[in-house]
PDB file of C-alpha atoms in Angstrom:
ATOM      1  CA  ILE B   1      -4.131  13.536 -30.318  1.00 75.00           C
ATOM      2  CA  ARG B   2      -7.591  15.088 -30.212  1.00 80.00           C
ATOM      3  CA  ASN B   3      -8.778  14.183 -26.718  1.00 76.00           C
ATOM      4  CA  VAL B   4      -5.993  15.893 -24.755  1.00 78.00           C
ATOM      5  CA  THR B   5      -6.094  19.384 -23.281  1.00 78.00           C
ATOM      6  CA  VAL B   6      -2.882  20.974 -21.980  1.00 82.00           C
ATOM      7  CA  LEU B   7      -3.409  22.993 -18.890  1.00 84.00           C
ATOM      8  CA  THR B   8      -0.628  25.399 -17.943  1.00 86.00           C
ATOM      9  CA  THR B   9      -0.821  25.162 -14.147  1.00 90.00           C
ATOM     10  CA  ALA B  10       0.852  23.194 -11.376  1.00 91.00           C
ATOM     11  CA  ALA B  11      -1.251  20.781  -9.389  1.00 93.00           C
ATOM     12  CA  GLY B  12      -1.282  21.118  -5.600  1.00 94.00           C
ATOM     13  CA  ASP B  13      -3.386  21.443  -2.494  1.00 95.00           C
ATOM     14  CA  TYR B  14      -4.399  25.055  -2.987  1.00 95.00           C
ATOM     15  CA  ASN B  15      -5.481  27.540  -5.742  1.00 96.00           C
ATOM     16  CA  GLY B  16      -3.134  30.409  -6.199  1.00 96.00           C
ATOM     17  CA  VAL B  17       0.468  30.919  -7.258  1.00 95.00           C
ATOM     18  CA  ALA B  18       3.492  28.737  -6.650  1.00 92.00           C
ATOM     19  CA  THR B  19       7.258  28.948  -7.327  1.00 90.00           C
ATOM     20  CA  LEU B  20       8.459  26.499  -9.843  1.00 86.00           C
ATOM     21  CA  ARG B  21      12.175  25.889  -9.698  1.00 83.00           C
ATOM     22  CA  THR B  22      13.288  24.851 -13.111  1.00 78.00           C
ATOM     23  CA  HIS B  23      16.067  22.477 -13.791  1.00 71.00           C
ATOM     24  CA  GLU B  24      18.158  21.904 -16.851  1.00 75.00           C
ATOM     25  CA  HIS B  25      16.581  18.492 -17.094  1.00 70.00           C
ATOM     26  CA  HIS B  26      12.851  19.395 -17.334  1.00 62.00           C
ATOM     27  CA  GLY B  27      11.825  16.238 -15.515  1.00 68.00           C
ATOM     28  CA  MET B  28      13.603  17.448 -12.428  1.00 69.00           C
ATOM     29  CA  SER B  29      11.844  20.792 -12.027  1.00 74.00           C
ATOM     30  CA  SER B  30       9.976  21.132  -8.770  1.00 79.00           C
ATOM     31  CA  ILE B  31       7.653  23.324  -6.770  1.00 83.00           C
ATOM     32  CA  GLY B  32       9.609  25.533  -4.309  1.00 78.00           C
ATOM     33  CA  ALA B  33      12.342  22.978  -3.619  1.00 59.00           C
ATOM     34  CA  GLY B  34      15.985  22.919  -4.593  1.00 56.00           C
ATOM     35  CA  ALA B  35      18.824  25.415  -4.745  1.00 53.00           C
ATOM     36  CA  GLY B  36      20.594  27.107  -7.545  1.00 51.00           C
ATOM     37  CA  GLU B  37      17.822  26.726 -10.144  1.00 58.00           C
ATOM     38  CA  ASP B  38      15.909  29.471 -11.872  1.00 82.00           C
ATOM     39  CA  ALA B  39      12.488  30.188 -10.377  1.00 85.00           C
ATOM     40  CA  VAL B  40       9.361  31.266 -12.040  1.00 86.00           C
ATOM     41  CA  GLN B  41       5.908  31.970 -10.684  1.00 90.00           C
ATOM     42  CA  VAL B  42       3.139  29.659 -12.005  1.00 91.00           C
ATOM     43  CA  PRO B  43      -0.556  29.184 -11.305  1.00 95.00           C
ATOM     44  CA  MET B  44      -1.387  26.466  -8.800  1.00 95.00           C
ATOM     45  CA  SER B  45      -4.665  24.581  -8.793  1.00 94.00           C
ATOM     46  CA  ARG B  46      -6.299  21.735  -6.914  1.00 95.00           C
ATOM     47  CA  LEU B  47      -7.140  18.994  -9.327  1.00 93.00           C
ATOM     48  CA  ASP B  48     -10.721  18.862  -7.889  1.00 92.00           C
ATOM     49  CA  ASP B  49     -11.199  22.492  -8.915  1.00 92.00           C
ATOM     50  CA  LEU B  50      -9.256  22.216 -12.195  1.00 88.00           C
ATOM     51  CA  VAL B  51     -10.873  19.162 -13.743  1.00 84.00           C
ATOM     52  CA  GLY B  52     -13.179  17.502 -11.263  1.00 71.00           C
ATOM     53  CA  ALA B  53     -16.450  19.043 -12.577  1.00 70.00           C
ATOM     54  CA  SER B  54     -15.555  18.374 -16.186  1.00 76.00           C
ATOM     55  CA  ILE B  55     -15.293  14.594 -15.841  1.00 76.00           C
ATOM     56  CA  GLY B  56     -18.485  12.578 -15.844  1.00 73.00           C
ATOM     57  CA  GLU B  57     -19.112  10.699 -12.619  1.00 74.00           C
ATOM     58  CA  ASP B  58     -19.568   7.446 -14.397  1.00 70.00           C
ATOM     59  CA  LEU B  59     -16.228   7.649 -16.358  1.00 73.00           C
ATOM     60  CA  PRO B  60     -13.241   5.706 -15.092  1.00 74.00           C
ATOM     61  CA  LEU B  61     -10.406   7.964 -14.055  1.00 84.00           C
ATOM     62  CA  PHE B  62      -6.685   7.293 -14.129  1.00 90.00           C
ATOM     63  CA  VAL B  63      -4.271   9.796 -12.627  1.00 92.00           C
ATOM     64  CA  LYS B  64      -0.479   9.612 -12.963  1.00 92.00           C
ATOM     65  CA  ILE B  65       1.506  11.757 -10.521  1.00 92.00           C
ATOM     66  CA  ASP B  66       5.255  12.148 -10.706  1.00 90.00           C
ATOM     67  CA  VAL B  67       6.134  15.559  -9.302  1.00 90.00           C
ATOM     68  CA  GLU B  68       9.591  15.115  -7.722  1.00 88.00           C
ATOM     69  CA  GLY B  69       8.373  14.736  -4.097  1.00 90.00           C
ATOM     70  CA  TYR B  70       5.339  17.016  -4.229  1.00 92.00           C
ATOM     71  CA  GLU B  71       2.948  14.045  -4.661  1.00 95.00           C
ATOM     72  CA  LEU B  72       1.253  14.369  -1.242  1.00 96.00           C
ATOM     73  CA  PRO B  73       0.043  18.028  -1.736  1.00 96.00           C
ATOM     74  CA  VAL B  74      -1.328  16.975  -5.242  1.00 96.00           C
ATOM     75  CA  LEU B  75      -3.230  14.112  -3.658  1.00 97.00           C
ATOM     76  CA  ARG B  76      -4.562  16.423  -0.872  1.00 97.00           C
ATOM     77  CA  GLY B  77      -5.972  18.627  -3.640  1.00 96.00           C
ATOM     78  CA  MET B  78      -8.122  15.899  -5.144  1.00 95.00           C
ATOM     79  CA  PRO B  79     -10.416  14.539  -2.410  1.00 95.00           C
ATOM     80  CA  GLY B  80     -13.473  14.651  -4.729  1.00 92.00           C
ATOM     81  CA  LEU B  81     -11.610  12.741  -7.508  1.00 92.00           C
ATOM     82  CA  LEU B  82     -10.363  10.158  -4.936  1.00 94.00           C
ATOM     83  CA  ALA B  83     -13.972   9.628  -3.760  1.00 92.00           C
ATOM     84  CA  ARG B  84     -15.078   8.488  -7.161  1.00 89.00           C
ATOM     85  CA  PRO B  85     -15.533   4.640  -7.223  1.00 85.00           C
ATOM     86  CA  SER B  86     -13.566   4.024 -10.363  1.00 86.00           C
ATOM     87  CA  THR B  87     -10.455   6.291  -9.750  1.00 92.00           C
ATOM     88  CA  ARG B  88      -7.005   4.753  -9.858  1.00 94.00           C
ATOM     89  CA  VAL B  89      -3.878   6.686  -9.140  1.00 96.00           C
ATOM     90  CA  PHE B  90      -0.334   5.746 -10.208  1.00 95.00           C
ATOM     91  CA  VAL B  91       2.128   7.617  -8.045  1.00 95.00           C
ATOM     92  CA  GLU B  92       5.935   7.891  -7.857  1.00 92.00           C
ATOM     93  CA  VAL B  93       6.863   7.751  -4.208  1.00 94.00           C
ATOM     94  CA  GLY B  94      10.131   8.068  -2.280  1.00 91.00           C
ATOM     95  CA  ASP B  95      11.192   9.518   1.088  1.00 90.00           C
ATOM     96  CA  PRO B  96      14.276  11.437  -0.188  1.00 89.00           C
ATOM     97  CA  LEU B  97      12.206  13.569  -2.532  1.00 87.00           C
ATOM     98  CA  ALA B  98       9.152  13.875  -0.282  1.00 91.00           C
ATOM     99  CA  SER B  99      11.214  15.012   2.630  1.00 91.00           C
ATOM    100  CA  ALA B 100      11.897  18.297   0.870  1.00 87.00           C
ATOM    101  CA  TYR B 101       8.214  19.037   1.532  1.00 90.00           C
ATOM    102  CA  GLY B 102       8.071  17.615   5.059  1.00 91.00           C
ATOM    103  CA  ALA B 103       6.403  14.455   3.925  1.00 94.00           C
ATOM    104  CA  ARG B 104       7.063  10.702   3.909  1.00 95.00           C
ATOM    105  CA  THR B 105       5.897   7.831   1.644  1.00 95.00           C
ATOM    106  CA  GLN B 106       3.949   6.525   4.685  1.00 96.00           C
ATOM    107  CA  ASP B 107       1.918   9.739   4.538  1.00 97.00           C
ATOM    108  CA  ILE B 108       0.831   8.947   1.008  1.00 97.00           C
ATOM    109  CA  PHE B 109      -0.121   5.400   1.981  1.00 97.00           C
ATOM    110  CA  ASP B 110      -2.083   6.649   4.948  1.00 97.00           C
ATOM    111  CA  LEU B 111      -3.899   9.305   2.926  1.00 97.00           C
ATOM    112  CA  MET B 112      -4.878   6.786   0.235  1.00 97.00           C
ATOM    113  CA  ALA B 113      -5.907   4.161   2.835  1.00 97.00           C
ATOM    114  CA  GLY B 114      -8.190   6.788   4.412  1.00 96.00           C
ATOM    115  CA  HIS B 115      -9.966   7.039   1.031  1.00 96.00           C
ATOM    116  CA  GLY B 116     -10.254   3.199   0.800  1.00 96.00           C
ATOM    117  CA  TYR B 117      -7.266   2.559  -1.510  1.00 97.00           C
ATOM    118  CA  ARG B 118      -4.641  -0.148  -1.406  1.00 96.00           C
ATOM    119  CA  GLY B 119      -1.169   0.121  -2.922  1.00 97.00           C
ATOM    120  CA  TYR B 120       0.169  -2.376  -5.593  1.00 96.00           C
ATOM    121  CA  ARG B 121       3.569  -2.727  -7.143  1.00 93.00           C
ATOM    122  CA  ALA B 122       3.474  -3.348 -10.864  1.00 83.00           C
ATOM    123  CA  ARG B 123       5.859  -5.871 -12.359  1.00 81.00           C
ATOM    124  CA  THR B 124       6.142  -6.578 -16.086  1.00 81.00           C
ATOM    125  CA  SER B 125       6.928 -10.199 -17.158  1.00 77.00           C
ATOM    126  CA  PRO B 126       9.902 -10.391 -19.533  1.00 79.00           C
ATOM    127  CA  ILE B 127       7.991 -13.166 -21.371  1.00 80.00           C
ATOM    128  CA  GLY B 128       4.879 -11.847 -23.004  1.00 75.00           C
ATOM    129  CA  GLY B 129       4.998  -8.411 -21.391  1.00 78.00           C
ATOM    130  CA  LYS B 130       2.120  -9.154 -18.974  1.00 83.00           C
ATOM    131  CA  VAL B 131       1.785  -6.906 -15.985  1.00 83.00           C
ATOM    132  CA  ALA B 132       1.272  -8.493 -12.519  1.00 85.00           C
ATOM    133  CA  PHE B 133       0.270  -6.482  -9.493  1.00 89.00           C
ATOM    134  CA  THR B 134       1.491  -7.380  -6.049  1.00 92.00           C
ATOM    135  CA  PRO B 135      -0.237  -5.856  -3.000  1.00 95.00           C
ATOM    136  CA  LEU B 136       1.999  -3.659  -0.807  1.00 95.00           C
ATOM    137  CA  PRO B 137       1.398  -3.654   2.974  1.00 92.00           C
ATOM    138  CA  GLY B 138       3.135  -0.307   3.115  1.00 94.00           C
ATOM    139  CA  PRO B 139       6.137   1.617   1.805  1.00 94.00           C
ATOM    140  CA  LEU B 140       9.183  -0.138   0.509  1.00 92.00           C
ATOM    141  CA  ASP B 141      12.733   0.712   1.481  1.00 90.00           C
ATOM    142  CA  LYS B 142      13.680   2.104  -1.916  1.00 88.00           C
ATOM    143  CA  PHE B 143      14.857   5.539  -3.115  1.00 89.00           C
ATOM    144  CA  THR B 144      11.834   5.994  -5.470  1.00 89.00           C
ATOM    145  CA  TYR B 145       9.306   3.647  -7.064  1.00 90.00           C
ATOM    146  CA  ASP B 146       5.821   3.612  -8.574  1.00 92.00           C
ATOM    147  CA  VAL B 147       2.680   2.474  -6.805  1.00 95.00           C
ATOM    148  CA  LEU B 148      -0.717   1.934  -8.187  1.00 95.00           C
ATOM    149  CA  PHE B 149      -3.472   2.790  -5.771  1.00 97.00           C
ATOM    150  CA  SER B 150      -6.764   1.111  -6.394  1.00 95.00           C
ATOM    151  CA  ARG B 151      -9.909   0.253  -4.410  1.00 90.00           C
ATOM    152  CA  GLY B 152     -10.182  -3.256  -5.930  1.00 77.00           C
ATOM    153  CA  GLU B 153      -7.856  -5.645  -7.662  1.00 74.00           C
ATOM    154  CA  PRO B 154      -6.069  -3.643 -10.379  1.00 76.00           C
ATOM    155  CA  GLY B 155      -7.176  -5.980 -13.121  1.00 65.00           C
ATOM    156  CA  SER B 156     -10.869  -6.108 -12.169  1.00 56.00           C
ATOM    157  CA  PRO B 157     -13.293  -4.251 -14.387  1.00 48.00           C
ATOM    158  CA  GLY B 158     -15.155  -1.224 -12.920  1.00 45.00           C
ATOM    159  CA  ARG B 159     -12.820  -0.944  -9.978  1.00 43.00           C
TER     160      ARG B 159
END
């Protein structure tokens, strides 16, 4: 892959240093949460400061966030990217994980609505593999799930 750059920093709502608590399953590591895991210090950067200036204003932007409950601070660190007209954000949400950081899924929906976004649940058809998006009026009563936040209908060009 020639168009990917690996950045060795955590994403959050400040620039500095954060504690990363590692887990034997790398997908379960988290910023400052959890007990009994090994901790390492890592750089922390706001996405606006890390990549915002390097992405042309006219380019569509798709951001996938799955950070074990730390999604709200990551979103708070990217107001400039969220202000771009063609940004879409795919976020794993869930109160049990977010509560470790004093957040709720409703906080994510509120922040995104404040930037003009609406949440959609993606469903894949077992026949033909087509994806349908259903608007969400707010958080679901589920442990964790993924939400696509978009300003327009998810399938519309340029939105």
